[in-house]
């Protein structure tokens, strides 16, 4: 990509001359250029500054620079033609053994496996004219203005409208924080809470390093978000979860927050029951902890009405962790927090110090894309596509002997509990060109059920059917 | 922007019916819609799902949904026309007192002040065809593939080439980490070091919450980066800095890392002297701390040869904190770390848990833009522009009675030490339409020199001259 450097670019020569050195200045310059070549800073073909520019930079007479270049040309290190400047001799490439080829990074493992990644959305139809227009317009308006640390007013307004329309959550734009995704938003929230921005203060922060928080998590549960507090030095407390979601009876007063997936428990597949919602909210008040609602694929619901958000039920005690991963692509690296009003000031202060990680172009493009209505239109279309693919999964894996599908009410992954050992299933699928994940990989410390997890959203129907046929065959205990 | 919702989009109704409730299901549905209106979840003009879709979602007979819609239509809440579906009555807008206008966020303070923001680059000429092409191509290739947590191979290769050509630093792409800017990169590094990824281990990590690090910082110094460890609960140790940069004699063995700005000390304006570079590297080895090189505007050098990077001098003990803020725009929110090989694995693990905050489109666009050679071409052009503006500053403020300019060897800001009180200067400049920053705002706890800081990169020559004329006039003790 950069093998041949454009001829109008010169390399900066990081050379310093030492007037107390006994060597004459031109000699020092020659030595420096040879050393830069030997240490691979200069490459054959690189263009050097003119003697005029170099002499001015180094504060020496131009004659000294000319003398050094002539010496190096005589030695074959440099070549120079009238009008095209002086370059490192390209012929040195053949001699110079330490030159590495520029493409040192290996290509992504080029296998023929169709990876059924859990949660991966279909992005084949993403790049519509509205999408391209949004990016084109945003790319031409990179202001140097430092944006609001919580995100641009336009994008925060559009996100507020998005959660109102998609999730029935009424949030003023000033309670919306643009994040680089659910995990980044969670990490930001944890830091803000650790230094004292807590609605129900449990204990005073111990010095400036902040409090270690205790976070209740569903057990079993999806591992991605629960790893974040662990990596940041906080404690995890396992709370019981079953096919009706998190069991509120398992929460305790020593918790600081409870991370819950009300619309889609993993791996049980169920939705948080209505009674448990109410109980969770009331225990939050009684026991003094904050609810963190992981809302990551709630927009993709196959069965029944949309599940009301806890954030709508208890807005002053709930933080919504939202993301555009499922409805756009994980590659967008953008999401949002909806904060209780009391937490806004502390998060704003922290964000002001740490910086807003989502750039102005991304924010501008996303605001335009949301404003066009295209994301909602696309999500409505995609729901039909995903529902069809879910039907395919149910038809092809619904009655395989020795295998049981978990409920598939929403989301883009399926859990197949199997009698055959999961390691064997994963290996046999892989051998037949299909990538699936063992259920045990998600379970953390606990003893796991046996089975596999796979995504059904990303690939076209025909590819999906071929892959599912393989899964059905290897899971079947009667085959 | 979203005031009028496109007519093909329906609102999801977050309604749950309760079969144990004594009210009939259609009554429950009516009550729910009225409640959603009262609570501002539904807005006048919103389009509702068809009775067929809604009945299927709620698991009720279609007749029940029809009955509820008819009741709400009779009450004036809904209007429905054949073919265009059912909507919340737009006429309710006049009655519905709690409806907030969508543009609730105030516009950025609309004053006529020309803000001379320290460090702000000129972005007027950024959006060239190469820039737009890079974004256009990147926007059409959003893979859902989760990228390498350290950043895409293409971008990391281009960054390695960038630091080789611009800074004389030879770094294999696998030591390059894409960050959302210098502060985000610093925060990532601190967390990785706190949990034990240290080259010279000082003490074992205390439990999983990690060690509190001690970071030596230049005093005085630029405050932006030093606030990051404070916000993350680490300790700051002030190290002496003067017109020759950080004084290595002030470092101590209890430090974990030393943050240094070798190319551009703030506010003294000088460059780290050659002897001090060598001494800093040797004390790093003797005392067992890591050097963190803040390289934020080293590409913009007005006088003399490029300053060699400490990372080139001592690559296995130095982390380079790079950013594209100065050469592109702070709005790009992208930078990089160049890591010693020993730290790569720990940073990769941590990044894998916390997620890569820079999205696939940004990474793709930047890789293309760098590969085109356009950034280096632009930087070479901009250096000429900035040098000219620096000359203007020197000419207009170089001999104002009662004011003294600090050296302007590099960067995009100037420090003017003044006899007149800085608060008075800032207020008088502001009154004449020019925004500058008091020097005291940067100094932290210490007793400060008196003066002002201003940027000279962002505005065209004529605007700059007008602003400088104001500064010269208000600073002049003889006027």
Short mmCIF file of C-alpha atoms in Angstrom, two decimals, chain A residues 1-2 5-6 8-16 36 39-43 46 56-58 100 102-106 117-121 123 126-127 131-132 135-136 139-146 153-154 157-158 161 164-174 180 183-184 187 191 195 208-210 212 224 227-228 230-234 271-274 277 301 303-309 328-333 350-362 367-368 370-374 376-377 380 383 387 458, chain B residues 1-2 5-6 8-16 36 39-43 46 56-58 100 102-106 117-121 123 126-127 131-132 135-136 139-146 153-154 157-158 161 164-174 180 183-184 187 191 195 208-210 212 224 227-228 230-234 271-274 277 301 303-309 328-333 350-362 367-368 370-374 376-377 380 383 387 458:
data_model
loop_
_atom_site.label_atom_id
_atom_site.label_comp_id
_atom_site.label_asym_id
_atom_site.label_seq_id
_atom_site.Cartn_x
_atom_site.Cartn_y
_atom_site.Cartn_z
CA UNK A 1 0.00 0.00 0.00
CA UNK A 2 2.86 2.33 0.86
CA UNK A 5 6.20 6.40 -1.81
CA UNK A 6 4.79 9.21 -3.96
CA UNK A 8 6.51 14.55 -4.07
CA UNK A 9 7.00 13.52 -0.45
CA UNK A 10 10.24 13.86 1.43
CA UNK A 11 11.28 12.02 4.55
CA UNK A 12 11.99 14.08 7.63
CA UNK A 13 15.60 13.48 8.62
CA UNK A 14 15.74 13.17 12.41
CA UNK A 15 19.36 14.32 12.56
CA UNK A 16 21.01 16.48 15.19
CA UNK A 36 19.41 5.86 9.72
CA UNK A 39 18.57 1.12 11.54
CA UNK A 40 15.81 0.87 8.91
CA UNK A 41 14.46 4.38 9.50
CA UNK A 42 15.34 5.27 5.92
CA UNK A 43 14.30 2.93 3.14
CA UNK A 46 12.87 7.47 0.11
CA UNK A 56 18.17 25.67 7.05
CA UNK A 57 16.77 22.99 9.37
CA UNK A 58 20.18 22.09 10.74
CA UNK A 100 11.05 -5.99 5.79
CA UNK A 102 5.51 -3.82 4.28
CA UNK A 103 2.74 -6.40 4.51
CA UNK A 104 4.04 -8.15 7.63
CA UNK A 105 0.61 -8.78 9.14
CA UNK A 106 -0.82 -12.16 8.15
CA UNK A 117 -21.20 -15.78 14.87
CA UNK A 118 -23.74 -15.31 17.66
CA UNK A 119 -25.42 -11.90 17.41
CA UNK A 120 -23.89 -10.89 14.09
CA UNK A 121 -26.41 -8.91 12.03
CA UNK A 123 -24.93 -6.09 6.83
CA UNK A 126 -26.67 -1.71 4.93
CA UNK A 127 -24.97 0.53 2.41
CA UNK A 131 -26.23 5.51 4.37
CA UNK A 132 -23.70 6.74 1.85
CA UNK A 135 -21.25 9.61 5.57
CA UNK A 136 -20.49 11.81 2.60
CA UNK A 139 -17.04 13.73 6.10
CA UNK A 140 -17.11 17.22 4.60
CA UNK A 141 -18.01 18.81 7.93
CA UNK A 142 -15.19 17.96 10.31
CA UNK A 143 -15.09 21.01 12.49
CA UNK A 144 -12.08 21.33 14.74
CA UNK A 145 -14.51 22.50 17.41
CA UNK A 146 -14.29 20.21 20.41
CA UNK A 153 -26.47 17.82 20.41
CA UNK A 154 -27.80 16.57 17.05
CA UNK A 157 -31.47 14.40 20.09
CA UNK A 158 -31.75 11.67 17.44
CA UNK A 161 -36.07 10.07 19.43
CA UNK A 164 -38.76 6.83 22.26
CA UNK A 165 -39.92 5.27 19.01
CA UNK A 166 -38.18 1.91 19.32
CA UNK A 167 -38.25 1.32 23.07
CA UNK A 168 -40.97 3.55 24.49
CA UNK A 169 -38.42 5.37 26.64
CA UNK A 170 -38.84 9.11 27.08
CA UNK A 171 -35.42 10.65 27.67
CA UNK A 172 -34.49 14.30 27.35
CA UNK A 173 -31.42 14.65 25.10
CA UNK A 174 -29.42 15.96 28.05
CA UNK A 180 -18.21 3.86 21.67
CA UNK A 183 -18.84 -1.94 26.89
CA UNK A 184 -17.26 1.51 26.64
CA UNK A 187 -16.78 1.26 31.73
CA UNK A 191 -15.71 4.89 36.79
CA UNK A 195 -15.57 8.14 42.33
CA UNK A 208 -9.06 9.48 45.06
CA UNK A 209 -8.60 5.97 43.71
CA UNK A 210 -12.31 5.33 44.14
CA UNK A 212 -14.52 -1.00 44.44
CA UNK A 224 -19.15 -9.91 27.26
CA UNK A 227 -15.90 -9.01 31.93
CA UNK A 228 -15.71 -5.21 31.91
CA UNK A 230 -13.66 -7.48 36.34
CA UNK A 231 -11.03 -5.92 34.08
CA UNK A 232 -11.52 -2.60 35.88
CA UNK A 233 -10.99 -4.11 39.31
CA UNK A 234 -14.59 -4.32 40.55
CA UNK A 271 -37.87 -12.54 28.83
CA UNK A 272 -37.91 -11.02 32.30
CA UNK A 273 -41.39 -11.81 33.64
CA UNK A 274 -43.69 -8.86 34.38
CA UNK A 277 -39.79 -6.42 36.68
CA UNK A 301 -37.92 -9.31 18.72
CA UNK A 303 -42.52 -13.07 19.13
CA UNK A 304 -45.07 -10.93 20.93
CA UNK A 305 -45.11 -7.21 21.64
CA UNK A 306 -41.93 -5.25 22.31
CA UNK A 307 -40.81 -5.81 25.87
CA UNK A 308 -41.15 -2.58 27.86
CA UNK A 309 -37.82 -1.18 28.98
CA UNK A 328 -26.38 -1.51 12.25
CA UNK A 329 -23.15 -3.46 12.77
CA UNK A 330 -20.65 -4.10 15.57
CA UNK A 331 -18.20 -2.23 13.33
CA UNK A 332 -20.03 1.05 13.94
CA UNK A 333 -18.57 1.11 17.50
CA UNK A 350 -15.43 12.46 33.76
CA UNK A 351 -16.03 12.47 30.00
CA UNK A 352 -14.57 15.97 29.84
CA UNK A 353 -11.31 14.69 31.32
CA UNK A 354 -11.10 11.39 29.44
CA UNK A 355 -12.41 12.71 26.10
CA UNK A 356 -15.27 11.62 23.85
CA UNK A 357 -14.05 8.55 21.92
CA UNK A 358 -16.54 8.79 19.05
CA UNK A 359 -15.29 11.13 16.33
CA UNK A 360 -17.15 14.01 14.74
CA UNK A 361 -17.63 12.24 11.39
CA UNK A 362 -19.19 9.14 12.97
CA UNK A 367 -27.25 11.68 13.32
CA UNK A 368 -28.05 12.15 9.64
CA UNK A 370 -31.18 8.39 12.13
CA UNK A 371 -32.84 11.65 11.08
CA UNK A 372 -33.56 10.21 7.64
CA UNK A 373 -35.72 7.52 9.22
CA UNK A 374 -33.67 4.95 7.35
CA UNK A 376 -36.14 2.41 11.54
CA UNK A 377 -37.19 1.50 8.01
CA UNK A 380 -38.55 -3.09 10.18
CA UNK A 383 -37.13 -8.02 11.38
CA UNK A 387 -38.11 -13.84 11.45
CA UNK A 458 -25.71 -12.68 9.14
CA UNK B 1 -35.00 17.10 12.11
CA UNK B 2 -37.44 14.42 13.19
CA UNK B 5 -41.98 11.31 11.07
CA UNK B 6 -41.98 9.61 7.65
CA UNK B 8 -44.06 4.57 6.39
CA UNK B 9 -42.77 4.14 9.93
CA UNK B 10 -44.85 2.85 12.80
CA UNK B 11 -44.19 3.29 16.50
CA UNK B 12 -43.65 0.15 18.54
CA UNK B 13 -46.33 0.06 21.23
CA UNK B 14 -44.70 -1.09 24.48
CA UNK B 15 -47.97 -2.52 25.82
CA UNK B 16 -48.48 -5.64 27.91
CA UNK B 36 -48.46 6.36 26.65
CA UNK B 39 -46.45 10.13 29.52
CA UNK B 40 -45.14 11.56 26.23
CA UNK B 41 -44.03 8.21 24.79
CA UNK B 42 -46.50 8.65 21.94
CA UNK B 43 -46.57 11.95 20.09
CA UNK B 46 -47.14 9.00 15.30
CA UNK B 56 -50.58 -10.85 16.65
CA UNK B 57 -48.01 -9.11 18.85
CA UNK B 58 -50.30 -9.08 21.87
CA UNK B 100 -41.56 19.49 24.03
CA UNK B 102 -37.53 18.56 19.48
CA UNK B 103 -34.74 21.15 19.42
CA UNK B 104 -34.39 21.46 23.19
CA UNK B 105 -30.59 21.77 23.14
CA UNK B 106 -29.46 25.41 22.99
CA UNK B 117 -8.08 28.03 20.73
CA UNK B 118 -4.60 26.79 21.70
CA UNK B 119 -3.57 23.88 19.46
CA UNK B 120 -6.51 24.06 17.05
CA UNK B 121 -5.34 23.25 13.51
CA UNK B 123 -9.25 22.47 8.89
CA UNK B 126 -8.98 19.29 4.92
CA UNK B 127 -11.83 18.01 2.79
CA UNK B 131 -10.28 12.80 1.96
CA UNK B 132 -13.78 12.39 0.58
CA UNK B 135 -14.55 8.11 3.62
CA UNK B 136 -16.78 7.12 0.72
CA UNK B 139 -18.44 3.72 4.38
CA UNK B 140 -19.38 1.08 1.83
CA UNK B 141 -17.26 -1.56 3.51
CA UNK B 142 -18.60 -1.92 7.03
CA UNK B 143 -17.98 -5.54 7.71
CA UNK B 144 -19.66 -6.94 10.76
CA UNK B 145 -16.43 -8.81 11.35
CA UNK B 146 -15.08 -7.90 14.75
CA UNK B 153 -4.04 -4.53 10.23
CA UNK B 154 -4.23 -1.99 7.38
CA UNK B 157 0.58 -0.79 9.04
CA UNK B 158 -0.09 2.74 7.78
CA UNK B 161 4.79 3.87 8.08
CA UNK B 164 8.73 6.05 10.37
CA UNK B 165 8.46 8.81 7.80
CA UNK B 166 7.35 11.63 10.10
CA UNK B 167 9.14 10.79 13.35
CA UNK B 168 12.00 8.46 12.46
CA UNK B 169 10.54 5.72 14.65
CA UNK B 170 10.77 2.15 13.41
CA UNK B 171 7.84 0.19 14.85
CA UNK B 172 6.54 -3.15 13.65
CA UNK B 173 2.77 -2.91 13.03
CA UNK B 174 2.18 -5.41 15.83
CA UNK B 180 -9.53 7.08 20.20
CA UNK B 183 -6.11 10.53 26.34
CA UNK B 184 -7.93 7.30 25.54
CA UNK B 187 -6.08 5.58 29.99
CA UNK B 191 -5.14 0.24 33.21
CA UNK B 195 -3.09 -4.86 36.55
CA UNK B 208 -7.75 -7.70 41.22
CA UNK B 209 -8.48 -4.01 41.63
CA UNK B 210 -4.94 -3.23 40.54
CA UNK B 212 -2.26 2.69 42.16
CA UNK B 224 -4.94 17.78 29.49
CA UNK B 227 -5.82 14.91 34.41
CA UNK B 228 -6.36 11.38 33.04
CA UNK B 230 -6.01 11.63 38.43
CA UNK B 231 -9.51 10.80 37.15
CA UNK B 232 -8.57 7.10 37.15
CA UNK B 233 -7.36 7.16 40.75
CA UNK B 234 -3.59 7.22 40.22
CA UNK B 271 12.67 21.36 23.41
CA UNK B 272 14.11 18.66 25.65
CA UNK B 273 17.88 19.22 25.48
CA UNK B 274 19.99 16.43 23.96
CA UNK B 277 17.32 12.95 26.64
CA UNK B 301 7.90 22.18 13.94
CA UNK B 303 12.53 25.92 13.64
CA UNK B 304 15.39 23.52 13.18
CA UNK B 305 15.39 19.84 12.32
CA UNK B 306 12.69 17.46 13.54
CA UNK B 307 13.33 16.54 17.15
CA UNK B 308 14.24 12.85 17.41
CA UNK B 309 11.64 10.82 19.29
CA UNK B 328 -5.97 16.33 10.92
CA UNK B 329 -8.43 17.63 13.52
CA UNK B 330 -9.33 16.95 17.14
CA UNK B 331 -12.69 15.83 15.73
CA UNK B 332 -11.09 12.74 14.17
CA UNK B 333 -10.82 11.21 17.69
CA UNK B 350 -7.42 -5.62 28.03
CA UNK B 351 -8.56 -4.17 24.70
CA UNK B 352 -10.27 -7.47 23.91
CA UNK B 353 -12.38 -7.14 27.05
CA UNK B 354 -13.10 -3.42 26.87
CA UNK B 355 -13.55 -3.26 23.07
CA UNK B 356 -11.89 -1.16 20.37
CA UNK B 357 -13.55 2.28 20.50
CA UNK B 358 -12.64 3.38 16.97
CA UNK B 359 -15.19 2.13 14.44
CA UNK B 360 -14.51 0.23 11.23
CA UNK B 361 -15.42 3.16 8.96
CA UNK B 362 -13.04 5.57 10.71
CA UNK B 367 -5.94 3.84 6.44
CA UNK B 368 -6.92 4.88 2.92
CA UNK B 370 -2.69 7.69 4.96
CA UNK B 371 -1.97 5.24 2.13
CA UNK B 372 -2.75 7.92 -0.44
CA UNK B 373 0.14 10.01 0.89
CA UNK B 374 -2.29 12.90 1.27
CA UNK B 376 2.03 13.90 4.51
CA UNK B 377 1.45 16.14 1.52
CA UNK B 380 4.07 19.69 4.40
CA UNK B 383 3.79 23.66 7.86
CA UNK B 387 5.25 29.10 9.68
CA UNK B 458 -6.92 27.75 12.89
#
